């Protein structure tokens, strides 16, 4: 067998895994989130050019869904980490043009540490105060604390796949095959990722959204973060 | 802290805190079955919870059962104020189409490509987003409460499919994607004070019945406007979501509902004071939200605390919620007030007297009976008391003295127990309840000698009035900074309507120092105020 046919053989294998994945699993939801991100990008990029990065995030998300349905789990997890990091960086960039410009020209890297900095990051109380333009109450603080914790855990788990942590090499087999456990984990981490990104977008831009824009993104907010107080307040739903 | 509303619970947590008693299981199985169901319960009894749980179970079993659940809340009905005679039907159809389309995408049956999308596969996918088309239609109706939208542009209606076409499309979709059936779960399906909306809803509910569609709806008790075409027993099964306080496992069920959410510390407090917890649980008369609310108010479960909490809640708070209905819906005010007086000054004292007299016989009651031919306004005021959950039906066509036939009602037990000073007596009342012991109110009872006038105007015009009044409210009532309020008033924006009727740009250009963002915030605050009032 030559290398070309070896690779074509892998492709065929991927196709059969993909068929299997689609008969068993609900994947539509994850593709929808990609559309949702594009919607946010369309709304926001006019006033905040940095938010164009959401287009790249949406693109990468489709990749991640494709990879997971093809059984390429490690790659799907790595792609998910990029999604999380890039989307949150965009949000941080929107408050720091200097950093954004440096990043754009390759003079600075995106940094998880900067995103999650306790005093200046997007999950800090001061950030919440600044962008909500009000004094957060106990529930608001609990909500942001819960999301910050979720972000930390999700990022740590995903990083394991990027750095090749021992637990990410569970199976003895090297050939690509369908793996229910890996798929389930991806679903959980992907749900977490949507939740973290949407919450962060809402906090950062809640004051910039007109009622019409809010109604456009209402669907995805209700699907992912309807249990969070600020969502309910902004959508005028019972708290 | 407890969850007081299902809307603020995530799916995974709903599964965790679900208490599967016979009643709950029976309701969920019925909702999931192909038979149409009307689920009736007053506020806080758990309707939304069970609809959501049914949706979760159907989604979890989708790959084997192939029943697609669609949960839809119709609470925004209040905002619809157009001159389109079919406004409710059109709006509901737009909502249904939007959600169906969205769910098909969610299941992966369709790939949506919104404008400027970046896809991994070329650009040959359909770029028209039906979801946004239907969203725009629904939105136009929901904006119609603002005066500027009163001249409703009905050209958008052409996008809404005729019902026959919709049914045909659904059949086609089901066959094509091998979906067994689509199960609609309508929450807050009817608005208590909009009879026309009620009639239109039930008429649509009936029309949407095919082997491929199954409709279910949660409603408040006391709905009467089913319209001409809909017959409750014929077109749907009516299930009442009532946990009976006389059931043997009542206390156990309520305790489990609490324990699934309570912290360890709270559980320990309850375990230490089981007798007092029992009083709280029975006071709520089967309403989980009320039990959780009163528990939250109880720092501990010592007797003094419990007695105070029950008094505060069942003598003051519950009634102020009821009277608020009359303040909002002025046309109903007299009837609301009459109902309150009837229960507070007539039924409760009589019940208390009965309980005092019968204590030695070990008999007690929280029941009363109303003759079936009492004036209509009495029935209407009882319906409103059912809506706020102060009374509930305990049996229909019940015989009383002289073989007369009528309806037996139960007063929320907390309203009775609140009059007792010791937990011992309260516990005796709970243990000795007999529903054949009741106070009777015949047709000519003195309590009915002075009745309010029946409601003359259709409530629709009443809601229009309420909204108009809200729009006239002063800017000072909004939660804006004093600086913003002052600036707005200086520039001639005096009422909520003034703020809503102009473009964002107009606010910015008129007032120096108000940027785009602040202008939006001002308008959002005004809208939030209206929504909160109407749904509150």
XYZ file of C-alpha atoms in Angstrom:
775
model
C 0.000 0.000 0.000
C 1.387 3.395 -0.910
C 1.042 6.423 1.337
C -1.683 7.935 -0.809
C -3.824 4.820 -0.477
C -3.014 4.607 3.225
C -4.443 8.145 3.613
C -7.436 7.374 1.373
C -8.088 4.351 3.581
C -8.181 6.634 6.615
C -10.641 8.899 4.795
C -12.920 5.959 4.165
C -12.734 5.006 7.795
C -13.606 8.567 8.812
C -16.628 8.443 6.549
C -17.981 5.353 8.256
C -17.429 6.860 11.709
C -19.166 10.037 10.554
C -22.194 8.043 9.410
C -22.265 6.277 12.730
C -21.958 9.529 14.716
C -24.841 11.117 12.852
C -27.236 8.230 13.428
C -26.643 8.293 17.172
C -25.996 11.825 18.188
C -27.571 15.227 18.178
C -25.004 17.362 16.422
C -27.215 20.060 14.924
C -27.165 22.110 18.093
C -23.413 22.622 17.893
C -23.516 23.754 14.318
C -26.249 26.227 15.271
C -23.924 27.857 17.749
C -21.646 28.663 14.854
C -24.518 30.580 13.191
C -25.247 32.281 16.492
C -21.672 33.511 16.745
C -21.855 34.929 13.239
C -24.997 36.742 14.228
C -23.210 38.315 17.187
C -20.299 39.218 14.978
C -22.614 40.929 12.455
C -24.264 42.917 15.196
C -21.096 43.933 17.004
C -18.399 44.388 14.402
C -19.803 47.717 13.119
C -18.983 49.415 16.410
C -16.237 47.058 17.592
C -14.039 45.798 14.754
C -12.296 43.419 17.183
C -15.450 41.330 17.282
C -14.792 40.225 13.723
C -12.727 37.495 15.403
C -16.024 35.807 16.136
C -16.154 34.897 12.447
C -12.963 32.900 12.903
C -14.371 31.388 16.047
C -17.528 30.333 14.180
C -15.428 28.825 11.414
C -13.308 26.883 13.877
C -16.413 25.656 15.646
C -17.680 24.029 12.472
C -14.296 22.324 12.260
C -14.567 21.052 15.771
C -18.033 19.594 15.100
C -16.762 17.965 11.927
C -13.719 16.536 13.718
C -15.710 15.080 16.567
C -18.229 13.462 14.257
C -15.354 11.941 12.269
C -13.844 10.417 15.378
C -10.831 12.756 15.495
C -11.355 13.508 19.156
C -8.011 14.974 20.194
C -8.137 17.409 17.313
C -11.735 18.256 18.136
C -10.757 19.104 21.728
C -7.780 21.174 20.645
C -10.002 23.067 18.256
C -12.489 23.678 21.041
C -9.769 25.222 23.171
C -8.902 27.586 20.375
C -12.572 28.551 20.137
C -12.789 29.348 23.828
C -9.539 31.265 23.934
C -10.085 33.243 20.754
C -13.648 34.288 21.566
C -12.724 35.459 25.044
C -9.644 37.254 23.724
C -11.868 39.136 21.296
C -13.971 40.264 24.215
C -10.898 41.375 26.130
C -9.540 43.126 22.990
C -12.736 45.126 22.807
C -11.676 46.888 25.981
C -7.986 47.203 25.114
C -7.295 48.494 21.644
C -3.544 48.649 22.185
C -3.416 44.940 22.988
C -5.663 44.193 19.999
C -3.459 46.126 17.602
C -0.335 44.418 18.897
C -2.003 41.015 18.506
C -3.158 41.881 14.993
C 0.386 42.655 13.954
C 1.801 39.611 15.627
C 3.491 41.596 18.371
C 1.500 40.013 21.199
C -0.050 36.625 21.828
C -3.423 35.877 23.241
C -3.066 34.910 26.852
C -5.406 32.912 29.037
C -3.783 34.479 32.058
C -4.684 37.963 30.869
C -8.247 36.928 30.038
C -8.847 35.496 33.481
C -6.831 37.978 35.522
C -8.602 38.430 38.848
C -8.332 42.198 38.802
C -8.471 43.118 35.137
C -9.859 40.054 33.349
C -13.298 39.495 31.926
C -14.506 37.552 34.959
C -13.455 40.157 37.509
C -15.965 42.070 39.595
C -14.615 45.353 38.336
C -15.280 44.245 34.749
C -18.831 43.378 35.705
C -19.307 46.758 37.361
C -17.796 48.639 34.472
C -19.809 47.050 31.691
C -23.123 46.532 33.421
C -22.905 50.103 34.659
C -24.447 49.161 37.967
C -23.530 47.756 41.333
C -23.708 43.951 40.954
C -25.805 42.213 43.610
C -25.015 38.885 45.291
C -26.625 36.828 42.517
C -24.664 38.667 39.821
C -21.446 37.973 41.726
C -22.341 34.319 42.210
C -23.131 34.002 38.498
C -19.827 35.466 37.366
C -17.995 33.340 39.932
C -19.680 30.216 38.632
C -18.807 31.055 35.015
C -15.196 31.864 35.951
C -14.904 28.471 37.638
C -16.468 26.728 34.666
C -14.065 28.512 32.314
C -11.076 27.449 34.395
C -12.130 23.784 34.508
C -13.088 23.644 30.851
C -9.835 25.250 29.753
C -7.795 22.891 31.914
C -9.483 19.795 30.510
C -9.147 20.978 26.925
C -5.508 21.902 27.460
C -4.853 18.331 28.479
C -5.603 17.289 24.918
C -3.393 19.989 23.461
C -0.438 19.122 25.665
C -1.002 15.396 25.448
C -1.719 14.812 29.135
C -1.599 11.178 30.095
C -5.357 10.763 30.517
C -5.847 11.825 26.933
C -4.158 8.689 25.625
C -6.632 6.275 27.160
C -6.984 3.757 24.389
C -4.266 1.302 23.477
C -5.423 1.250 19.896
C -3.901 3.690 17.489
C -6.497 3.345 14.732
C -9.294 5.881 14.539
C -12.668 4.629 15.771
C -15.943 5.794 17.243
C -15.702 6.382 20.997
C -18.858 7.148 22.930
C -17.050 8.435 26.044
C -14.894 10.875 24.149
C -17.907 12.101 22.271
C -19.923 12.638 25.444
C -17.037 14.572 26.980
C -16.781 16.768 23.900
C -20.493 17.525 24.141
C -20.163 18.601 27.777
C -17.104 20.753 27.123
C -18.681 22.233 24.038
C -21.822 23.142 26.008
C -19.602 24.743 28.635
C -17.772 26.685 25.953
C -21.006 28.090 24.486
C -22.179 29.016 27.937
C -18.971 30.830 28.850
C -18.743 32.687 25.543
C -22.388 33.805 25.521
C -22.285 34.953 29.115
C -19.093 36.936 28.495
C -20.555 38.508 25.354
C -23.706 39.475 27.179
C -21.892 41.083 30.095
C -19.535 42.983 27.829
C -22.134 44.205 25.328
C -25.455 44.235 27.161
C -25.562 48.000 27.084
C -24.737 48.219 23.406
C -27.550 45.964 22.218
C -30.726 47.609 20.949
C -34.049 45.831 21.645
C -34.053 44.581 18.039
C -30.554 43.137 18.391
C -31.467 41.624 21.706
C -34.416 39.893 20.102
C -32.154 38.535 17.355
C -29.876 36.836 19.869
C -32.658 35.925 22.282
C -32.883 32.354 20.972
C -29.284 31.440 21.748
C -29.361 33.197 25.117
C -32.452 31.266 26.148
C -30.888 28.018 24.983
C -27.605 28.404 26.817
C -27.769 30.873 29.682
C -31.419 31.362 30.531
C -30.763 30.298 34.117
C -28.490 33.297 34.688
C -30.051 36.368 36.266
C -28.686 38.976 33.906
C -30.161 37.151 30.887
C -33.575 37.158 32.442
C -33.342 40.803 33.412
C -32.291 41.871 29.946
C -34.900 39.780 28.172
C -37.626 40.992 30.503
C -38.401 37.477 31.730
C -39.428 36.581 35.286
C -36.446 36.588 37.638
C -31.559 29.635 48.171
C -34.191 27.641 46.318
C -35.296 27.729 42.710
C -38.647 29.458 42.748
C -39.143 29.420 39.007
C -38.391 26.605 36.576
C -37.247 29.153 34.007
C -34.077 29.666 36.004
C -33.034 26.018 36.113
C -30.776 24.297 33.597
C -31.870 21.043 31.949
C -29.326 18.909 33.800
C -30.453 20.329 37.123
C -34.109 19.810 36.289
C -33.377 16.092 35.959
C -31.569 16.139 39.297
C -34.261 17.852 41.292
C -37.203 16.060 39.672
C -39.318 14.166 42.200
C -41.047 11.328 40.445
C -44.283 10.661 42.293
C -47.279 8.940 40.702
C -48.852 12.294 39.890
C -45.763 13.710 38.210
C -45.070 10.526 36.291
C -48.664 10.301 35.095
C -48.623 13.917 33.890
C -45.329 13.505 32.033
C -46.402 10.270 30.389
C -49.635 11.901 29.262
C -47.809 14.920 27.857
C -45.481 12.609 25.938
C -48.339 10.467 24.613
C -50.100 11.288 21.308
C -53.231 12.500 23.145
C -53.693 16.258 23.479
C -53.532 17.404 27.078
C -54.592 20.576 28.855
C -52.600 20.764 32.075
C -54.297 22.978 34.625
C -52.720 24.409 37.758
C -52.495 27.678 39.629
C -49.282 29.686 39.793
C -46.332 27.824 41.264
C -47.776 24.311 41.125
C -45.092 23.078 38.728
C -46.607 23.228 35.244
C -43.509 24.616 33.557
C -41.352 22.088 35.375
C -43.330 19.139 34.036
C -43.483 20.527 30.501
C -39.704 20.977 30.548
C -39.163 17.526 32.003
C -41.301 16.013 29.219
C -39.255 17.909 26.663
C -36.008 16.651 28.192
C -37.172 13.029 28.227
C -38.395 13.179 24.632
C -35.089 14.698 23.544
C -33.093 12.096 25.468
C -35.036 9.291 23.790
C -35.255 10.900 20.390
C -33.021 8.392 18.615
C -35.339 5.507 19.532
C -38.778 7.120 19.849
C -38.453 9.814 17.160
C -40.875 12.211 18.798
C -39.680 15.803 18.383
C -40.671 18.044 21.335
C -41.185 21.765 20.848
C -41.566 23.853 23.985
C -43.048 27.282 23.456
C -43.963 29.953 25.983
C -46.758 32.278 24.891
C -46.388 34.734 27.760
C -45.816 37.715 25.490
C -49.425 37.621 24.337
C -50.038 40.663 26.507
C -48.000 42.880 24.239
C -50.110 42.252 21.147
C -52.324 45.224 20.441
C -52.959 45.522 16.722
C -56.042 46.087 14.618
C -55.512 42.730 12.897
C -58.547 40.591 13.831
C -56.448 37.436 13.563
C -53.539 38.857 15.535
C -53.264 36.022 18.063
C -53.522 33.220 15.539
C -51.033 34.894 13.226
C -48.607 35.582 16.019
C -48.854 32.027 17.362
C -48.350 30.553 13.895
C -45.242 32.695 13.412
C -43.895 31.537 16.781
C -44.675 27.906 15.988
C -43.021 28.066 12.559
C -39.946 29.772 13.963
C -39.475 27.231 16.705
C -40.178 24.228 14.465
C -37.604 25.484 12.003
C -35.117 26.092 14.786
C -35.610 22.616 16.222
C -35.109 21.006 12.812
C -31.792 22.822 12.613
C -30.976 21.726 16.148
C -31.546 18.127 15.252
C -29.223 18.577 12.288
C -31.916 18.093 9.634
C -31.111 21.440 8.074
C -27.898 23.396 7.822
C -28.464 27.090 8.101
C -26.211 29.527 6.384
C -26.848 32.998 7.603
C -25.504 35.954 5.544
C -21.709 36.345 5.514
C -21.387 32.923 6.970
C -18.154 31.069 6.603
C -18.705 27.444 5.892
C -16.260 24.650 5.385
C -18.170 23.660 2.274
C -18.425 26.306 -0.467
C -21.335 28.677 -0.510
C -24.029 26.626 -2.178
C -26.359 26.343 0.774
C -29.645 28.155 1.018
C -28.868 31.539 2.517
C -32.404 32.494 3.439
C -33.006 32.229 7.129
C -36.627 31.308 7.706
C -36.065 31.623 11.425
C -35.379 35.329 11.099
C -38.386 35.820 8.787
C -40.720 34.322 11.378
C -38.901 36.085 14.169
C -39.543 39.422 12.485
C -43.247 38.684 12.192
C -43.556 37.646 15.846
C -41.522 40.684 16.828
C -43.777 43.053 14.893
C -46.767 41.770 16.842
C -44.899 41.941 20.131
C -43.936 45.563 19.433
C -47.502 46.539 18.712
C -48.227 47.754 22.239
C -46.185 50.838 21.499
C -48.337 53.480 19.922
C -45.997 54.082 17.049
C -46.656 50.537 15.826
C -50.414 50.825 16.071
C -50.798 51.209 12.356
C -49.907 47.604 11.843
C -48.308 46.726 8.537
C -50.223 43.596 7.633
C -48.189 42.837 4.526
C -45.919 40.673 6.671
C -48.787 38.274 7.296
C -48.429 36.870 3.790
C -45.315 35.047 4.980
C -47.341 33.045 7.508
C -48.556 29.732 6.079
C -52.251 28.828 5.994
C -53.021 26.187 8.591
C -53.820 23.521 5.972
C -50.516 24.174 4.225
C -48.691 24.065 7.524
C -50.194 20.674 8.371
C -49.216 19.348 4.959
C -45.654 20.613 5.368
C -45.364 19.043 8.808
C -46.550 15.713 7.441
C -44.011 15.960 4.650
C -41.216 16.861 7.094
C -42.109 13.965 9.398
C -42.144 11.446 6.584
C -38.958 12.762 5.044
C -36.918 12.742 8.243
C -38.708 9.713 9.739
C -40.024 11.729 12.657
C -42.852 9.885 14.367
C -44.653 13.030 15.471
C -44.093 16.573 16.701
C -45.114 17.200 20.275
C -45.924 20.846 21.037
C -45.733 21.914 24.667
C -47.351 25.351 25.044
C -46.533 27.079 28.290
C -48.507 30.058 29.611
C -50.839 29.213 26.778
C -53.615 31.602 27.654
C -53.782 35.014 29.213
C -56.276 35.165 32.073
C -57.650 38.531 31.063
C -57.841 38.145 27.315
C -60.886 36.028 26.374
C -60.329 36.552 22.651
C -56.807 35.208 22.937
C -58.164 32.224 24.869
C -60.731 31.458 22.163
C -58.175 31.827 19.388
C -55.682 29.644 21.178
C -58.077 26.759 21.671
C -59.365 27.036 18.150
C -55.802 26.752 16.829
C -55.052 23.951 19.299
C -57.940 21.985 17.843
C -56.969 22.623 14.228
C -53.415 21.458 14.810
C -54.451 17.894 15.418
C -53.127 15.350 12.921
C -51.320 12.014 13.318
C -48.097 14.032 13.013
C -48.852 16.742 15.563
C -49.783 16.477 19.199
C -50.580 19.662 21.128
C -50.362 20.078 24.872
C -50.891 23.237 26.885
C -50.461 24.469 30.422
C -53.193 26.818 31.641
C -54.394 28.414 34.854
C -57.545 27.100 36.484
C -60.725 28.993 35.814
C -60.351 29.390 32.053
C -63.751 29.538 30.489
C -63.390 30.976 27.028
C -62.731 27.874 25.012
C -64.615 29.249 22.004
C -67.307 27.601 19.929
C -65.295 24.894 18.259
C -63.391 23.532 21.239
C -64.873 21.133 23.742
C -62.656 20.358 26.650
C -63.459 16.664 27.137
C -63.742 15.967 23.437
C -60.740 17.802 22.061
C -58.274 17.251 24.896
C -57.817 15.512 28.220
C -57.875 17.898 31.124
C -55.361 17.044 33.837
C -55.362 18.995 37.036
C -51.956 19.413 38.628
C -53.075 19.266 42.208
C -51.298 17.539 45.050
C -54.037 16.536 47.431
C -53.290 17.382 51.072
C -55.311 14.357 52.132
C -53.092 11.890 50.258
C -51.088 9.590 52.513
C -47.783 10.438 50.855
C -48.436 14.208 50.701
C -45.909 15.215 53.328
C -43.305 12.822 51.976
C -43.649 14.238 48.448
C -43.353 17.853 49.568
C -40.378 16.975 51.717
C -38.637 15.309 48.811
C -39.221 18.330 46.579
C -37.522 20.464 49.228
C -34.680 18.045 49.991
C -33.700 17.784 46.327
C -32.804 21.487 46.421
C -31.987 22.236 50.025
C -28.510 22.641 51.477
C -27.350 20.106 54.062
C -27.637 22.771 56.707
C -31.271 23.441 55.836
C -32.094 19.733 55.768
C -30.638 19.371 59.239
C -32.785 22.233 60.511
C -35.858 20.577 59.004
C -34.976 17.188 60.480
C -34.668 18.798 63.909
C -38.110 20.371 63.653
C -40.140 17.887 61.643
C -43.443 18.921 63.245
C -42.992 22.546 62.269
C -41.920 21.624 58.753
C -45.144 19.675 58.478
C -47.146 22.825 59.261
C -45.308 24.752 56.526
C -45.777 21.920 54.025
C -49.516 21.628 54.655
C -49.976 25.400 54.691
C -48.804 25.526 51.069
C -51.650 23.194 50.049
C -49.643 21.360 47.421
C -47.923 24.388 45.916
C -44.147 23.808 45.796
C -43.261 27.418 44.995
C -45.148 28.710 48.028
C -43.571 26.094 50.280
C -40.093 27.046 49.039
C -40.837 30.740 49.417
C -42.019 30.361 53.014
C -39.068 28.119 53.809
C -36.712 30.715 52.443
C -38.274 33.278 54.745
C -37.761 30.998 57.754
C -34.277 31.492 59.155
C -34.899 28.494 61.370
C -37.811 26.181 61.970
C -38.458 27.046 65.594
C -42.125 27.372 66.507
C -42.082 31.148 66.958
C -40.437 31.698 63.595
C -42.831 29.406 61.771
C -45.896 30.995 63.318
C -44.644 34.433 62.320
C -43.749 33.387 58.765
C -47.147 31.771 58.262
C -48.941 34.832 59.574
C -46.908 37.225 57.429
C -47.377 35.170 54.336
C -50.927 33.838 54.540
C -52.538 36.807 56.215
C -50.701 39.613 54.436
C -48.556 38.691 51.464
C -50.811 36.242 49.653
C -53.687 38.714 49.826
C -51.646 41.645 48.651
C -50.771 39.594 45.558
C -54.443 38.924 45.001
C -55.484 42.539 45.457
C -52.734 43.617 43.061
C -54.762 41.906 40.321
C -57.573 44.332 40.957
C -55.200 47.249 40.862
C -53.819 46.207 37.501
C -57.047 45.118 35.894
C -59.247 47.925 37.145
C -62.353 46.544 35.458
C -62.039 43.462 37.691
C -61.275 45.408 40.823
C -64.693 45.154 42.467
C -64.892 41.448 41.807
C -61.371 40.873 43.110
C -62.132 42.871 46.254
C -65.448 41.165 46.788
C -63.784 37.737 46.561
C -61.179 38.755 49.083
C -63.786 40.047 51.524
C -65.922 36.972 51.061
C -63.063 34.624 51.950
C -61.397 36.789 54.617
C -64.468 38.029 56.425
C -66.983 35.288 55.787
C -65.482 31.903 54.926
C -62.332 31.925 57.048
C -64.047 33.033 60.314
C -66.787 30.429 59.779
C -64.201 27.749 59.137
C -62.254 28.749 62.226
C -65.437 28.534 64.290
C -66.141 25.067 62.941
C -62.635 23.924 63.766
C -62.869 25.275 67.330
C -66.216 23.597 67.895
C -65.206 20.270 66.419
C -61.773 20.031 68.007
C -62.992 17.585 70.612
C -64.563 15.348 67.942
C -61.205 15.321 66.176
C -62.636 16.873 63.056
C -61.447 19.891 61.112
C -61.945 21.556 57.765
C -60.655 24.036 55.228
C -63.520 23.397 52.808
C -66.588 25.283 51.708
C -69.345 24.566 49.244
C -70.980 26.839 46.700
C -74.348 26.125 45.098
C -74.123 25.669 41.346
C -76.713 28.380 40.662
C -75.052 31.236 42.548
C -74.759 34.487 40.552
C -72.140 34.549 37.825
C -70.074 37.254 39.541
C -69.556 34.935 42.520
C -68.196 32.274 40.202
C -65.993 34.835 38.465
C -64.522 36.005 41.754
C -63.867 32.383 42.747
C -62.115 31.837 39.428
C -59.789 34.724 40.216
C -59.149 33.266 43.665
C -58.269 29.981 41.967
C -55.902 31.817 39.638
C -53.948 33.303 42.523
C -54.175 29.927 44.264
C -56.019 31.054 47.392
C -58.768 28.523 46.814
C -58.948 25.431 44.644
C -61.734 23.147 43.559
C -61.986 20.031 45.643
C -64.914 18.365 43.931
C -67.653 19.163 41.466
C -71.311 18.169 41.543
C -71.129 17.498 45.280
C -74.343 17.105 47.207
C -74.964 19.233 50.277
C -77.930 19.850 52.556
C -81.286 19.305 50.903
C -79.688 17.321 48.070
C -78.521 20.554 46.502
C -75.642 20.253 44.081
C -72.597 22.481 43.962
C -68.819 22.768 43.959
C -66.609 22.140 46.947
C -63.583 24.394 47.354
C -60.549 24.163 49.566
C -59.014 27.284 51.104
C -55.234 27.340 51.190
C -54.611 25.673 54.506
C -52.051 28.302 55.510
C -54.851 30.894 55.626
C -56.598 28.746 58.260
C -53.489 27.733 60.193
C -52.322 31.355 60.359
C -55.108 32.014 62.849
C -53.811 29.446 65.330
C -51.427 30.393 68.087
C -49.908 27.017 68.850
C -48.294 24.424 66.662
C -50.186 21.743 68.559
C -53.585 23.018 67.396
C -52.239 23.533 63.875
C -51.098 19.926 63.749
C -54.474 18.740 65.022
C -56.246 20.621 62.244
C -53.941 19.018 59.678
C -54.442 15.515 61.059
C -58.223 15.743 61.407
C -59.165 17.214 58.020
C -62.416 15.896 56.574
C -63.684 17.187 53.292
C -67.289 16.256 54.035
C -67.207 18.897 56.743
C -67.763 22.186 54.966
C -69.547 25.536 55.203
C -72.399 25.750 52.728
C -73.286 28.773 50.617
C -76.642 28.368 48.969
C -78.060 30.549 46.216
C -79.702 32.976 48.579
C -77.040 33.131 51.226
C -76.759 36.496 52.914
C -73.154 36.732 51.863
C -74.414 37.199 48.301
C -76.850 39.984 49.087
C -74.540 42.743 47.982
C -72.636 41.774 44.895
C -70.456 43.798 42.555
C -71.615 44.504 39.019
C -70.648 41.969 36.402
C -67.752 42.938 34.181
C -69.131 44.685 31.167
C -66.144 45.391 29.020
C -64.113 42.722 27.210
C -60.815 42.605 28.996
C -58.923 43.331 25.780
C -59.825 46.963 25.911
C -58.850 46.859 29.560
C -55.335 45.706 28.736
C -55.068 48.383 26.086
C -55.948 50.891 28.790
C -53.378 49.468 31.183
C -50.663 49.742 28.582
C -51.728 53.262 27.694
C -51.565 54.173 31.366
C -48.127 52.645 31.663
C -46.943 54.613 28.666
C -48.095 57.772 30.420
C -46.055 56.977 33.528
C -43.421 59.535 34.410
C -39.784 59.118 33.491
C -39.118 59.455 37.214
C -40.505 55.934 37.738
C -37.745 54.348 35.639
C -34.567 53.011 37.173
C -32.271 55.540 35.544
C -29.762 57.831 37.175
C -31.047 61.170 38.454
C -28.840 62.945 35.966
C -30.402 61.029 33.088
C -33.918 61.629 34.356
C -33.267 65.329 34.799
C -31.779 65.655 31.325
C -34.672 63.786 29.759
C -37.278 65.940 31.449
C -35.397 69.150 30.575
C -35.590 68.108 26.948
C -39.281 67.334 26.901
C -39.166 63.583 27.485
C -41.652 63.344 30.304
C -43.283 59.943 29.940
C -42.270 56.401 29.044
C -44.096 56.898 25.784
C -42.021 59.969 24.919
C -38.888 57.866 25.220
C -40.203 54.907 23.260
C -41.763 56.872 20.436
C -38.583 58.455 19.167
C -35.540 56.948 17.577
C -32.395 56.415 19.572
C -30.805 59.090 17.395
C -33.388 61.644 18.476
C -32.481 61.136 22.121
C -28.791 61.445 21.358
C -29.117 64.573 19.282
C -31.477 66.294 21.687
C -29.503 65.698 24.820
C -25.873 66.557 25.028
C -23.848 63.946 26.836
C -26.100 61.019 25.997
C -24.319 58.638 23.683
C -25.708 55.806 21.649
C -25.197 53.307 24.412
C -26.920 55.364 27.047
C -29.829 56.090 24.709
C -30.316 52.367 24.244
C -30.115 51.771 27.906
C -32.816 54.363 28.476
C -35.116 52.741 25.922
C -34.407 49.220 27.204
C -35.227 50.322 30.728
C -38.572 51.704 29.577
C -39.482 48.445 27.818
C -38.379 46.330 30.756
C -40.634 48.383 33.012
C -43.691 47.594 30.877
C -42.926 43.883 30.578
C -42.303 43.505 34.276
C -45.566 45.172 35.174
C -47.641 43.062 32.819
C -46.094 39.750 33.732
C -45.715 40.438 37.433
